[in-house]
């Protein structure tokens, strides 16, 4: 079977699986407990946070572990809506549902869509023009699109927002494990999910540049520097850190494979269109418009032939 849906989820990295297995056995204590068994768990758990924070360029206090990018996006957009009772949220029209639906719920009547070009990339000039006339309360644009692999100019945008003093949130879920190393520390808030880069499902993080500016995402105990109450899923968090920091020497990051595949499809199947062809895209993603394509018919058919592909976002 050939698996072609790594943007939906990835198999676990061997080192992450090993860490998870070990942590399920050794990290059974409550990390908030004051005695030895709890303290040992706490110290391994905080080491994972520190290692991730250092690699990402955030402070350890700025790494809030969550259940994944859906929670990170929702929690941040909700809290910012409560904090900033005036002003607009600007998002792109091609955001993941975890941003679009959260915007609709928490920023009703004050969400504006940044226009995108035909290839799905946001119009940066529009942002520059609009910033001359009005000032949004918050801007949220993803790093790379889960369906098309298109890379948004999030670095330039985060720079412009920083210069204008406007908070910038980036859903970077599809970045790690696929795109080159990048510096997200210019962003005010960043969402990530472990299962997209070889970690377990149901765990992720919200990275915050100024953690003190954010009130509690969840009420209860004082876990996660008081930002998100609830006993932490230590084994999953440690496995996420192991996956994140994993050395992947053999990992192919070769856009020429994607391009050769697309060239062949276009040559052999008349009427095929490649979304975002010619624009900066993740090396692992091909998004195709096929003539007479019905995902309901083709996805099971390709599955029977041994190819697991998707007809759109899985989640
Ligand atoms: N944002 C993007 C860009 C995604 O691709 C996904 C997962 N498809 C999510 C957010 C949500 O991630 P999760 O389901 O792990 O919470």
PDB file of C-alpha atoms and ligand atoms in Angstrom:
ATOM      1  CA  UNK A   1       0.000   0.000   0.000  1.00  0.00           C
ATOM      2  CA  UNK A   2       1.317   3.462  -0.850  1.00  0.00           C
ATOM      3  CA  UNK A   3       0.261   6.234   1.534  1.00  0.00           C
ATOM      4  CA  UNK A   4      -0.078   9.692  -0.036  1.00  0.00           C
ATOM      5  CA  UNK A   5      -1.860  11.682   2.659  1.00  0.00           C
ATOM      6  CA  UNK A   6       0.845  12.935   5.013  1.00  0.00           C
ATOM      7  CA  UNK A   7      -0.911  16.274   5.364  1.00  0.00           C
ATOM      8  CA  UNK A   8      -3.833  14.436   7.010  1.00  0.00           C
ATOM      9  CA  UNK A   9      -1.532  12.614   9.386  1.00  0.00           C
ATOM     10  CA  UNK A  10       1.835  10.884   9.550  1.00  0.00           C
ATOM     11  CA  UNK A  11       2.978   7.581  11.001  1.00  0.00           C
ATOM     12  CA  UNK A  12       4.927   7.999  14.207  1.00  0.00           C
ATOM     13  CA  UNK A  13       8.672   8.564  14.024  1.00  0.00           C
ATOM     14  CA  UNK A  14      10.412   5.529  15.600  1.00  0.00           C
ATOM     15  CA  UNK A  15      12.078   7.734  18.228  1.00  0.00           C
ATOM     16  CA  UNK A  16       8.694   9.246  19.154  1.00  0.00           C
ATOM     17  CA  UNK A  17       7.121   5.819  19.488  1.00  0.00           C
ATOM     18  CA  UNK A  18       9.984   4.664  21.666  1.00  0.00           C
ATOM     19  CA  UNK A  19       9.676   7.779  23.850  1.00  0.00           C
ATOM     20  CA  UNK A  20       5.905   7.313  24.130  1.00  0.00           C
ATOM     21  CA  UNK A  21       6.245   3.679  25.180  1.00  0.00           C
ATOM     22  CA  UNK A  22       8.886   4.526  27.775  1.00  0.00           C
ATOM     23  CA  UNK A  23       6.982   7.535  29.098  1.00  0.00           C
ATOM     24  CA  UNK A  24       3.727   5.598  29.464  1.00  0.00           C
ATOM     25  CA  UNK A  25       5.599   3.362  31.899  1.00  0.00           C
ATOM     26  CA  UNK A  26       7.894   5.813  33.691  1.00  0.00           C
ATOM     27  CA  UNK A  27       5.820   9.004  33.620  1.00  0.00           C
ATOM     28  CA  UNK A  28       2.677   7.756  35.353  1.00  0.00           C
ATOM     29  CA  UNK A  29       3.011  10.232  38.256  1.00  0.00           C
ATOM     30  CA  UNK A  30       1.214  13.548  38.370  1.00  0.00           C
ATOM     31  CA  UNK A  31       3.666  16.254  37.246  1.00  0.00           C
ATOM     32  CA  UNK A  32       2.037  18.762  39.632  1.00  0.00           C
ATOM     33  CA  UNK A  33       2.567  16.517  42.688  1.00  0.00           C
ATOM     34  CA  UNK A  34       5.203  17.793  45.141  1.00  0.00           C
ATOM     35  CA  UNK A  35       6.859  14.447  45.967  1.00  0.00           C
ATOM     36  CA  UNK A  36       9.580  12.548  44.104  1.00  0.00           C
ATOM     37  CA  UNK A  37       7.571  10.614  41.552  1.00  0.00           C
ATOM     38  CA  UNK A  38       5.798  13.788  40.460  1.00  0.00           C
ATOM     39  CA  UNK A  39       8.990  15.847  40.453  1.00  0.00           C
ATOM     40  CA  UNK A  40      10.748  13.295  38.228  1.00  0.00           C
ATOM     41  CA  UNK A  41       7.912  13.443  35.715  1.00  0.00           C
ATOM     42  CA  UNK A  42       7.920  17.236  35.906  1.00  0.00           C
ATOM     43  CA  UNK A  43      11.618  17.474  35.223  1.00  0.00           C
ATOM     44  CA  UNK A  44      11.479  15.182  32.136  1.00  0.00           C
ATOM     45  CA  UNK A  45       8.408  17.019  30.921  1.00  0.00           C
ATOM     46  CA  UNK A  46       9.937  20.478  31.385  1.00  0.00           C
ATOM     47  CA  UNK A  47      13.086  19.288  29.611  1.00  0.00           C
ATOM     48  CA  UNK A  48      10.894  18.458  26.590  1.00  0.00           C
ATOM     49  CA  UNK A  49       9.350  21.940  26.730  1.00  0.00           C
ATOM     50  CA  UNK A  50      12.739  23.619  27.008  1.00  0.00           C
ATOM     51  CA  UNK A  51      14.180  21.660  24.098  1.00  0.00           C
ATOM     52  CA  UNK A  52      11.237  22.530  21.865  1.00  0.00           C
ATOM     53  CA  UNK A  53      11.247  26.159  22.952  1.00  0.00           C
ATOM     54  CA  UNK A  54      14.974  26.493  22.215  1.00  0.00           C
ATOM     55  CA  UNK A  55      14.601  24.909  18.762  1.00  0.00           C
ATOM     56  CA  UNK A  56      11.642  27.160  17.954  1.00  0.00           C
ATOM     57  CA  UNK A  57      13.097  30.406  19.270  1.00  0.00           C
ATOM     58  CA  UNK A  58      10.387  30.904  21.924  1.00  0.00           C
ATOM     59  CA  UNK A  59      10.754  31.089  25.697  1.00  0.00           C
ATOM     60  CA  UNK A  60       9.719  27.945  27.623  1.00  0.00           C
ATOM     61  CA  UNK A  61       6.897  30.006  29.188  1.00  0.00           C
ATOM     62  CA  UNK A  62       5.706  30.749  25.669  1.00  0.00           C
ATOM     63  CA  UNK A  63       5.148  27.066  24.859  1.00  0.00           C
ATOM     64  CA  UNK A  64       1.642  26.066  25.952  1.00  0.00           C
ATOM     65  CA  UNK A  65       0.902  22.404  25.301  1.00  0.00           C
ATOM     66  CA  UNK A  66      -2.595  21.782  23.954  1.00  0.00           C
ATOM     67  CA  UNK A  67      -4.546  18.949  22.356  1.00  0.00           C
ATOM     68  CA  UNK A  68      -3.510  20.057  18.870  1.00  0.00           C
ATOM     69  CA  UNK A  69      -3.788  22.848  16.346  1.00  0.00           C
ATOM     70  CA  UNK A  70      -7.586  22.962  16.457  1.00  0.00           C
ATOM     71  CA  UNK A  71      -7.490  23.811  20.138  1.00  0.00           C
ATOM     72  CA  UNK A  72      -4.536  26.189  19.739  1.00  0.00           C
ATOM     73  CA  UNK A  73      -6.285  28.148  16.978  1.00  0.00           C
ATOM     74  CA  UNK A  74      -9.658  28.215  18.743  1.00  0.00           C
ATOM     75  CA  UNK A  75      -8.250  29.122  22.136  1.00  0.00           C
ATOM     76  CA  UNK A  76      -6.110  31.937  20.790  1.00  0.00           C
ATOM     77  CA  UNK A  77      -8.800  33.468  18.570  1.00  0.00           C
ATOM     78  CA  UNK A  78     -11.364  33.216  21.363  1.00  0.00           C
ATOM     79  CA  UNK A  79      -9.115  34.779  23.992  1.00  0.00           C
ATOM     80  CA  UNK A  80      -8.043  37.566  21.664  1.00  0.00           C
ATOM     81  CA  UNK A  81     -11.695  38.281  20.788  1.00  0.00           C
ATOM     82  CA  UNK A  82     -12.461  38.616  24.498  1.00  0.00           C
ATOM     83  CA  UNK A  83      -9.409  40.802  25.120  1.00  0.00           C
ATOM     84  CA  UNK A  84      -9.810  42.993  22.071  1.00  0.00           C
ATOM     85  CA  UNK A  85     -13.451  43.970  22.099  1.00  0.00           C
ATOM     86  CA  UNK A  86     -12.961  46.388  19.223  1.00  0.00           C
ATOM     87  CA  UNK A  87     -11.357  46.080  15.826  1.00  0.00           C
ATOM     88  CA  UNK A  88     -11.293  43.493  13.080  1.00  0.00           C
ATOM     89  CA  UNK A  89      -9.699  40.112  12.604  1.00  0.00           C
ATOM     90  CA  UNK A  90      -8.141  39.696   9.167  1.00  0.00           C
ATOM     91  CA  UNK A  91      -7.779  36.145   7.900  1.00  0.00           C
ATOM     92  CA  UNK A  92      -7.221  34.656   4.476  1.00  0.00           C
ATOM     93  CA  UNK A  93     -10.093  32.925   2.726  1.00  0.00           C
ATOM     94  CA  UNK A  94      -8.051  29.740   2.478  1.00  0.00           C
ATOM     95  CA  UNK A  95      -7.499  29.144   6.195  1.00  0.00           C
ATOM     96  CA  UNK A  96      -8.171  25.760   7.771  1.00  0.00           C
ATOM     97  CA  UNK A  97     -11.661  25.351   9.249  1.00  0.00           C
ATOM     98  CA  UNK A  98     -10.120  25.580  12.747  1.00  0.00           C
ATOM     99  CA  UNK A  99      -9.397  29.257  11.997  1.00  0.00           C
ATOM    100  CA  UNK A 100     -12.342  30.059   9.720  1.00  0.00           C
ATOM    101  CA  UNK A 101     -14.988  28.580  12.029  1.00  0.00           C
ATOM    102  CA  UNK A 102     -13.346  30.010  15.149  1.00  0.00           C
ATOM    103  CA  UNK A 103     -13.323  33.448  13.472  1.00  0.00           C
ATOM    104  CA  UNK A 104     -17.015  33.110  12.566  1.00  0.00           C
ATOM    105  CA  UNK A 105     -17.865  32.149  16.131  1.00  0.00           C
ATOM    106  CA  UNK A 106     -15.687  34.535  18.123  1.00  0.00           C
ATOM    107  CA  UNK A 107     -15.337  37.465  15.757  1.00  0.00           C
ATOM    108  CA  UNK A 108     -18.872  37.681  14.275  1.00  0.00           C
ATOM    109  CA  UNK A 109     -19.370  40.735  12.104  1.00  0.00           C
ATOM    110  CA  UNK A 110     -15.734  41.774  12.486  1.00  0.00           C
ATOM    111  CA  UNK A 111     -13.808  39.287  10.352  1.00  0.00           C
ATOM    112  CA  UNK A 112     -12.365  40.474   7.062  1.00  0.00           C
ATOM    113  CA  UNK A 113     -10.929  38.237   4.361  1.00  0.00           C
ATOM    114  CA  UNK A 114      -7.574  39.108   2.869  1.00  0.00           C
ATOM    115  CA  UNK A 115      -8.050  38.479  -0.858  1.00  0.00           C
ATOM    116  CA  UNK A 116      -6.069  35.664  -2.454  1.00  0.00           C
ATOM    117  CA  UNK A 117      -4.681  35.528  -5.999  1.00  0.00           C
ATOM    118  CA  UNK A 118      -5.757  32.837  -8.457  1.00  0.00           C
ATOM    119  CA  UNK A 119      -3.079  30.480  -7.088  1.00  0.00           C
ATOM    120  CA  UNK A 120      -4.369  30.851  -3.518  1.00  0.00           C
ATOM    121  CA  UNK A 121      -1.589  33.087  -2.217  1.00  0.00           C
ATOM    122  CA  UNK A 122      -2.719  36.152  -0.245  1.00  0.00           C
ATOM    123  CA  UNK A 123      -2.375  39.599  -1.783  1.00  0.00           C
ATOM    124  CA  UNK A 124       0.303  41.265   0.310  1.00  0.00           C
ATOM    125  CA  UNK A 125      -0.221  44.555  -1.544  1.00  0.00           C
ATOM    126  CA  UNK A 126      -3.839  44.591  -0.325  1.00  0.00           C
ATOM    127  CA  UNK A 127      -2.586  44.266   3.237  1.00  0.00           C
ATOM    128  CA  UNK A 128      -0.085  47.104   2.772  1.00  0.00           C
ATOM    129  CA  UNK A 129      -2.750  49.310   1.208  1.00  0.00           C
ATOM    130  CA  UNK A 130      -5.333  48.561   3.882  1.00  0.00           C
ATOM    131  CA  UNK A 131      -2.864  49.033   6.693  1.00  0.00           C
ATOM    132  CA  UNK A 132      -2.465  52.601   5.453  1.00  0.00           C
ATOM    133  CA  UNK A 133      -6.184  53.213   6.059  1.00  0.00           C
ATOM    134  CA  UNK A 134      -7.253  50.969   8.895  1.00  0.00           C
ATOM    135  CA  UNK A 135      -5.790  48.944  11.693  1.00  0.00           C
ATOM    136  CA  UNK A 136      -7.003  45.416  12.437  1.00  0.00           C
ATOM    137  CA  UNK A 137      -6.967  44.105  16.008  1.00  0.00           C
ATOM    138  CA  UNK A 138      -5.432  40.812  14.868  1.00  0.00           C
ATOM    139  CA  UNK A 139      -4.196  39.139  11.660  1.00  0.00           C
ATOM    140  CA  UNK A 140      -4.200  35.361  11.170  1.00  0.00           C
ATOM    141  CA  UNK A 141      -2.697  33.668   8.110  1.00  0.00           C
ATOM    142  CA  UNK A 142      -1.457  30.098   7.799  1.00  0.00           C
ATOM    143  CA  UNK A 143       2.123  29.181   6.912  1.00  0.00           C
ATOM    144  CA  UNK A 144       1.309  26.476   4.358  1.00  0.00           C
ATOM    145  CA  UNK A 145      -1.995  25.177   3.082  1.00  0.00           C
ATOM    146  CA  UNK A 146      -2.997  21.638   4.000  1.00  0.00           C
ATOM    147  CA  UNK A 147      -4.709  20.924   0.663  1.00  0.00           C
ATOM    148  CA  UNK A 148      -2.583  22.693  -1.912  1.00  0.00           C
ATOM    149  CA  UNK A 149       0.727  22.936  -0.050  1.00  0.00           C
ATOM    150  CA  UNK A 150       0.923  26.618  -1.044  1.00  0.00           C
ATOM    151  CA  UNK A 151       3.265  28.617   1.122  1.00  0.00           C
ATOM    152  CA  UNK A 152       1.888  31.962   2.217  1.00  0.00           C
ATOM    153  CA  UNK A 153       4.188  34.979   2.620  1.00  0.00           C
ATOM    154  CA  UNK A 154       3.762  34.664   6.390  1.00  0.00           C
ATOM    155  CA  UNK A 155       7.287  35.881   7.102  1.00  0.00           C
ATOM    156  CA  UNK A 156       6.763  39.195   5.292  1.00  0.00           C
ATOM    157  CA  UNK A 157       3.313  39.516   6.823  1.00  0.00           C
ATOM    158  CA  UNK A 158       4.564  38.859  10.349  1.00  0.00           C
ATOM    159  CA  UNK A 159       7.244  41.496   9.754  1.00  0.00           C
ATOM    160  CA  UNK A 160       4.711  44.067   8.551  1.00  0.00           C
ATOM    161  CA  UNK A 161       2.394  43.334  11.471  1.00  0.00           C
ATOM    162  CA  UNK A 162       5.297  43.588  13.932  1.00  0.00           C
ATOM    163  CA  UNK A 163       6.285  46.970  12.452  1.00  0.00           C
ATOM    164  CA  UNK A 164       2.692  48.198  12.760  1.00  0.00           C
ATOM    165  CA  UNK A 165       2.323  46.776  16.295  1.00  0.00           C
ATOM    166  CA  UNK A 166      -0.491  44.412  15.254  1.00  0.00           C
ATOM    167  CA  UNK A 167      -0.572  40.877  16.712  1.00  0.00           C
ATOM    168  CA  UNK A 168      -0.037  38.172  14.100  1.00  0.00           C
ATOM    169  CA  UNK A 169      -1.222  34.576  14.543  1.00  0.00           C
ATOM    170  CA  UNK A 170       0.076  31.854  12.252  1.00  0.00           C
ATOM    171  CA  UNK A 171      -1.418  28.387  11.865  1.00  0.00           C
ATOM    172  CA  UNK A 172       1.850  26.640  11.005  1.00  0.00           C
ATOM    173  CA  UNK A 173       0.482  23.106  11.390  1.00  0.00           C
ATOM    174  CA  UNK A 174       1.688  21.973   7.972  1.00  0.00           C
ATOM    175  CA  UNK A 175       5.124  23.528   8.234  1.00  0.00           C
ATOM    176  CA  UNK A 176       7.130  21.186  10.405  1.00  0.00           C
ATOM    177  CA  UNK A 177       8.271  17.948   8.863  1.00  0.00           C
ATOM    178  CA  UNK A 178       7.779  19.390   5.373  1.00  0.00           C
ATOM    179  CA  UNK A 179       9.276  22.850   4.986  1.00  0.00           C
ATOM    180  CA  UNK A 180      12.771  24.166   5.668  1.00  0.00           C
ATOM    181  CA  UNK A 181      13.624  25.477   9.085  1.00  0.00           C
ATOM    182  CA  UNK A 182      12.190  28.929   9.627  1.00  0.00           C
ATOM    183  CA  UNK A 183      12.072  31.524  12.334  1.00  0.00           C
ATOM    184  CA  UNK A 184       8.559  31.903  13.738  1.00  0.00           C
ATOM    185  CA  UNK A 185       9.641  34.043  16.659  1.00  0.00           C
ATOM    186  CA  UNK A 186       8.452  37.164  14.837  1.00  0.00           C
ATOM    187  CA  UNK A 187       4.861  35.840  15.113  1.00  0.00           C
ATOM    188  CA  UNK A 188       2.787  36.725  18.163  1.00  0.00           C
ATOM    189  CA  UNK A 189       1.181  33.266  18.281  1.00  0.00           C
ATOM    190  CA  UNK A 190       1.719  30.025  16.377  1.00  0.00           C
ATOM    191  CA  UNK A 191      -0.299  26.781  16.279  1.00  0.00           C
ATOM    192  CA  UNK A 192       1.181  23.313  15.810  1.00  0.00           C
ATOM    193  CA  UNK A 193      -0.002  19.681  15.926  1.00  0.00           C
ATOM    194  CA  UNK A 194       2.297  16.735  16.670  1.00  0.00           C
ATOM    195  CA  UNK A 195       0.748  14.138  14.381  1.00  0.00           C
ATOM    196  CA  UNK A 196       1.721  16.143  11.293  1.00  0.00           C
ATOM    197  CA  UNK A 197       5.422  15.586  11.982  1.00  0.00           C
ATOM    198  CA  UNK A 198       5.635  12.056  13.339  1.00  0.00           C
ATOM    199  CA  UNK A 199       4.262  12.626  16.843  1.00  0.00           C
ATOM    200  CA  UNK A 200       1.099  11.229  18.409  1.00  0.00           C
ATOM    201  CA  UNK A 201      -2.408  12.534  17.716  1.00  0.00           C
ATOM    202  CA  UNK A 202      -4.271  14.736  20.175  1.00  0.00           C
ATOM    203  CA  UNK A 203      -1.276  16.789  21.255  1.00  0.00           C
ATOM    204  CA  UNK A 204       0.160  20.067  20.006  1.00  0.00           C
ATOM    205  CA  UNK A 205       1.142  23.506  21.156  1.00  0.00           C
ATOM    206  CA  UNK A 206       0.315  27.164  21.084  1.00  0.00           C
ATOM    207  CA  UNK A 207       3.521  29.190  20.903  1.00  0.00           C
ATOM    208  CA  UNK A 208       3.329  32.669  22.349  1.00  0.00           C
ATOM    209  CA  UNK A 209       5.829  35.462  22.024  1.00  0.00           C
ATOM    210  CA  UNK A 210       4.478  37.327  25.075  1.00  0.00           C
ATOM    211  CA  UNK A 211       2.843  34.643  27.226  1.00  0.00           C
ATOM    212  CA  UNK A 212       2.107  37.139  29.996  1.00  0.00           C
ATOM    213  CA  UNK A 213      -0.318  38.938  27.666  1.00  0.00           C
ATOM    214  CA  UNK A 214      -2.626  35.956  27.417  1.00  0.00           C
ATOM    215  CA  UNK A 215      -5.218  35.113  30.056  1.00  0.00           C
ATOM    216  CA  UNK A 216      -6.225  31.555  30.906  1.00  0.00           C
ATOM    217  CA  UNK A 217      -7.311  29.376  27.999  1.00  0.00           C
ATOM    218  CA  UNK A 218      -8.927  26.868  30.314  1.00  0.00           C
ATOM    219  CA  UNK A 219     -10.075  27.265  33.926  1.00  0.00           C
ATOM    220  CA  UNK A 220      -9.091  24.905  36.742  1.00  0.00           C
ATOM    221  CA  UNK A 221      -5.609  24.068  38.048  1.00  0.00           C
ATOM    222  CA  UNK A 222      -2.459  26.053  37.429  1.00  0.00           C
ATOM    223  CA  UNK A 223      -0.858  23.823  34.793  1.00  0.00           C
ATOM    224  CA  UNK A 224       0.900  25.275  31.746  1.00  0.00           C
ATOM    225  CA  UNK A 225       2.085  28.384  33.612  1.00  0.00           C
ATOM    226  CA  UNK A 226      -1.521  28.960  34.579  1.00  0.00           C
ATOM    227  CA  UNK A 227      -2.556  29.327  30.933  1.00  0.00           C
ATOM    228  CA  UNK A 228      -4.278  25.980  30.389  1.00  0.00           C
ATOM    229  CA  UNK A 229      -5.642  24.014  33.300  1.00  0.00           C
ATOM    230  CA  UNK A 230      -5.740  20.218  33.264  1.00  0.00           C
ATOM    231  CA  UNK A 231      -3.263  17.425  34.012  1.00  0.00           C
ATOM    232  CA  UNK A 232      -0.808  17.329  31.147  1.00  0.00           C
ATOM    233  CA  UNK A 233      -0.557  14.370  28.764  1.00  0.00           C
ATOM    234  CA  UNK A 234       3.119  13.937  29.581  1.00  0.00           C
ATOM    235  CA  UNK A 235       3.862  10.807  27.471  1.00  0.00           C
ATOM    236  CA  UNK A 236       2.306  12.373  24.366  1.00  0.00           C
ATOM    237  CA  UNK A 237       4.088  15.679  24.956  1.00  0.00           C
ATOM    238  CA  UNK A 238       7.444  13.970  25.388  1.00  0.00           C
ATOM    239  CA  UNK A 239       6.807  11.943  22.225  1.00  0.00           C
ATOM    240  CA  UNK A 240       5.924  15.135  20.352  1.00  0.00           C
ATOM    241  CA  UNK A 241       9.213  16.715  21.435  1.00  0.00           C
ATOM    242  CA  UNK A 242      11.109  13.595  20.363  1.00  0.00           C
ATOM    243  CA  UNK A 243       9.451  13.697  16.938  1.00  0.00           C
ATOM    244  CA  UNK A 244      10.062  17.413  16.613  1.00  0.00           C
ATOM    245  CA  UNK A 245      13.741  17.124  17.435  1.00  0.00           C
ATOM    246  CA  UNK A 246      14.261  13.888  15.493  1.00  0.00           C
ATOM    247  CA  UNK A 247      17.156  13.804  13.143  1.00  0.00           C
ATOM    248  CA  UNK A 248      15.836  12.737   9.754  1.00  0.00           C
ATOM    249  CA  UNK A 249      18.990  12.357   7.713  1.00  0.00           C
ATOM    250  CA  UNK A 250      17.369  10.344   4.947  1.00  0.00           C
ATOM    251  CA  UNK A 251      14.230  12.443   4.639  1.00  0.00           C
ATOM    252  CA  UNK A 252      13.725  13.321   1.001  1.00  0.00           C
ATOM    253  CA  UNK A 253      12.835  16.962   0.547  1.00  0.00           C
ATOM    254  CA  UNK A 254      12.762  16.859  -3.171  1.00  0.00           C
ATOM    255  CA  UNK A 255      10.374  19.031  -5.080  1.00  0.00           C
ATOM    256  CA  UNK A 256      11.687  17.510  -8.314  1.00  0.00           C
ATOM    257  CA  UNK A 257       9.867  14.240  -7.479  1.00  0.00           C
ATOM    258  CA  UNK A 258       6.621  16.132  -7.076  1.00  0.00           C
ATOM    259  CA  UNK A 259       7.263  18.060 -10.291  1.00  0.00           C
ATOM    260  CA  UNK A 260       8.105  14.916 -12.275  1.00  0.00           C
ATOM    261  CA  UNK A 261       4.924  13.237 -10.994  1.00  0.00           C
ATOM    262  CA  UNK A 262       2.818  16.258 -11.943  1.00  0.00           C
ATOM    263  CA  UNK A 263       4.455  16.605 -15.380  1.00  0.00           C
ATOM    264  CA  UNK A 264       3.677  12.993 -16.148  1.00  0.00           C
ATOM    265  CA  UNK A 265       0.069  13.278 -15.009  1.00  0.00           C
ATOM    266  CA  UNK A 266      -0.457  16.412 -17.083  1.00  0.00           C
ATOM    267  CA  UNK A 267       1.107  14.697 -20.119  1.00  0.00           C
ATOM    268  CA  UNK A 268      -0.919  11.512 -19.783  1.00  0.00           C
ATOM    269  CA  UNK A 269      -4.281  12.760 -18.560  1.00  0.00           C
ATOM    270  CA  UNK A 270      -5.662  15.541 -20.741  1.00  0.00           C
ATOM    271  CA  UNK A 271      -7.335  18.354 -18.844  1.00  0.00           C
ATOM    272  CA  UNK A 272      -5.440  17.921 -15.569  1.00  0.00           C
ATOM    273  CA  UNK A 273      -4.633  21.143 -13.703  1.00  0.00           C
ATOM    274  CA  UNK A 274      -2.116  21.497 -10.890  1.00  0.00           C
ATOM    275  CA  UNK A 275      -3.234  23.955  -8.230  1.00  0.00           C
ATOM    276  CA  UNK A 276      -0.607  26.563  -7.518  1.00  0.00           C
ATOM    277  CA  UNK A 277       1.828  25.231 -10.140  1.00  0.00           C
ATOM    278  CA  UNK A 278       4.733  27.660 -10.329  1.00  0.00           C
ATOM    279  CA  UNK A 279       4.127  29.133  -6.872  1.00  0.00           C
ATOM    280  CA  UNK A 280       6.125  28.229  -3.765  1.00  0.00           C
ATOM    281  CA  UNK A 281       4.640  25.001  -2.440  1.00  0.00           C
ATOM    282  CA  UNK A 282       5.500  22.273   0.050  1.00  0.00           C
ATOM    283  CA  UNK A 283       7.666  19.696  -1.647  1.00  0.00           C
ATOM    284  CA  UNK A 284       5.379  16.850  -0.553  1.00  0.00           C
ATOM    285  CA  UNK A 285       2.043  18.148  -1.851  1.00  0.00           C
ATOM    286  CA  UNK A 286       0.306  17.845  -5.219  1.00  0.00           C
ATOM    287  CA  UNK A 287      -3.183  19.249  -5.478  1.00  0.00           C
ATOM    288  CA  UNK A 288      -4.836  18.357  -8.767  1.00  0.00           C
ATOM    289  CA  UNK A 289      -8.033  19.243 -10.554  1.00  0.00           C
ATOM    290  CA  UNK A 290      -8.953  16.240 -12.671  1.00  0.00           C
ATOM    291  CA  UNK A 291     -11.601  16.258 -15.393  1.00  0.00           C
ATOM    292  CA  UNK A 292     -14.736  14.276 -14.494  1.00  0.00           C
ATOM    293  CA  UNK A 293     -13.271  13.660 -11.061  1.00  0.00           C
ATOM    294  CA  UNK A 294     -15.509  12.463  -8.312  1.00  0.00           C
ATOM    295  CA  UNK A 295     -13.603  11.913  -5.069  1.00  0.00           C
ATOM    296  CA  UNK A 296     -16.294   9.518  -3.934  1.00  0.00           C
ATOM    297  CA  UNK A 297     -15.631   7.300  -6.939  1.00  0.00           C
ATOM    298  CA  UNK A 298     -11.873   7.751  -7.374  1.00  0.00           C
ATOM    299  CA  UNK A 299     -10.577   7.661  -3.821  1.00  0.00           C
ATOM    300  CA  UNK A 300     -11.947   4.127  -3.119  1.00  0.00           C
ATOM    301  CA  UNK A 301     -10.867   3.017  -6.575  1.00  0.00           C
ATOM    302  CA  UNK A 302      -7.289   4.195  -6.076  1.00  0.00           C
ATOM    303  CA  UNK A 303      -7.384   2.640  -2.619  1.00  0.00           C
ATOM    304  CA  UNK A 304      -8.248  -0.731  -4.179  1.00  0.00           C
ATOM    305  CA  UNK A 305      -5.300  -0.243  -6.545  1.00  0.00           C
ATOM    306  CA  UNK A 306      -2.992   0.332  -3.560  1.00  0.00           C
ATOM    307  CA  UNK A 307      -2.824   4.147  -3.452  1.00  0.00           C
ATOM    308  CA  UNK A 308      -4.206   6.049  -0.481  1.00  0.00           C
ATOM    309  CA  UNK A 309      -4.887   9.598  -1.599  1.00  0.00           C
ATOM    310  CA  UNK A 310      -7.355  12.200  -0.414  1.00  0.00           C
ATOM    311  CA  UNK A 311     -10.024  14.195  -2.200  1.00  0.00           C
ATOM    312  CA  UNK A 312      -9.607  17.129   0.183  1.00  0.00           C
ATOM    313  CA  UNK A 313      -8.851  17.981   3.803  1.00  0.00           C
ATOM    314  CA  UNK A 314      -9.421  15.020   6.109  1.00  0.00           C
ATOM    315  CA  UNK A 315      -9.888  17.159   9.219  1.00  0.00           C
TER     316      UNK A 315
HETATM  317  N1  LIG B   1      -4.579  23.662  10.718  1.00  0.00           N
HETATM  318  C1  LIG B   1      -4.152  23.040   9.616  1.00  0.00           C
HETATM  319  C2  LIG B   1      -3.485  23.835   8.530  1.00  0.00           C
HETATM  320  C3  LIG B   1      -4.297  21.655   9.480  1.00  0.00           C
HETATM  321  O1  LIG B   1      -3.858  21.049   8.383  1.00  0.00           O
HETATM  322  C4  LIG B   1      -4.923  20.929  10.520  1.00  0.00           C
HETATM  323  C5  LIG B   1      -5.146  19.437  10.418  1.00  0.00           C
HETATM  324  N2  LIG B   1      -5.559  19.026   9.159  1.00  0.00           N
HETATM  325  C6  LIG B   1      -5.355  21.627  11.658  1.00  0.00           C
HETATM  326  C7  LIG B   1      -5.157  22.993  11.732  1.00  0.00           C
HETATM  327  C8  LIG B   1      -5.996  20.929  12.810  1.00  0.00           C
HETATM  328  O2  LIG B   1      -5.106  20.033  13.413  1.00  0.00           O
HETATM  329  P1  LIG B   1      -5.620  18.956  14.461  1.00  0.00           P
HETATM  330  O3  LIG B   1      -6.709  18.183  13.768  1.00  0.00           O
HETATM  331  O4  LIG B   1      -4.436  18.116  14.748  1.00  0.00           O
HETATM  332  O5  LIG B   1      -6.141  19.697  15.643  1.00  0.00           O
END
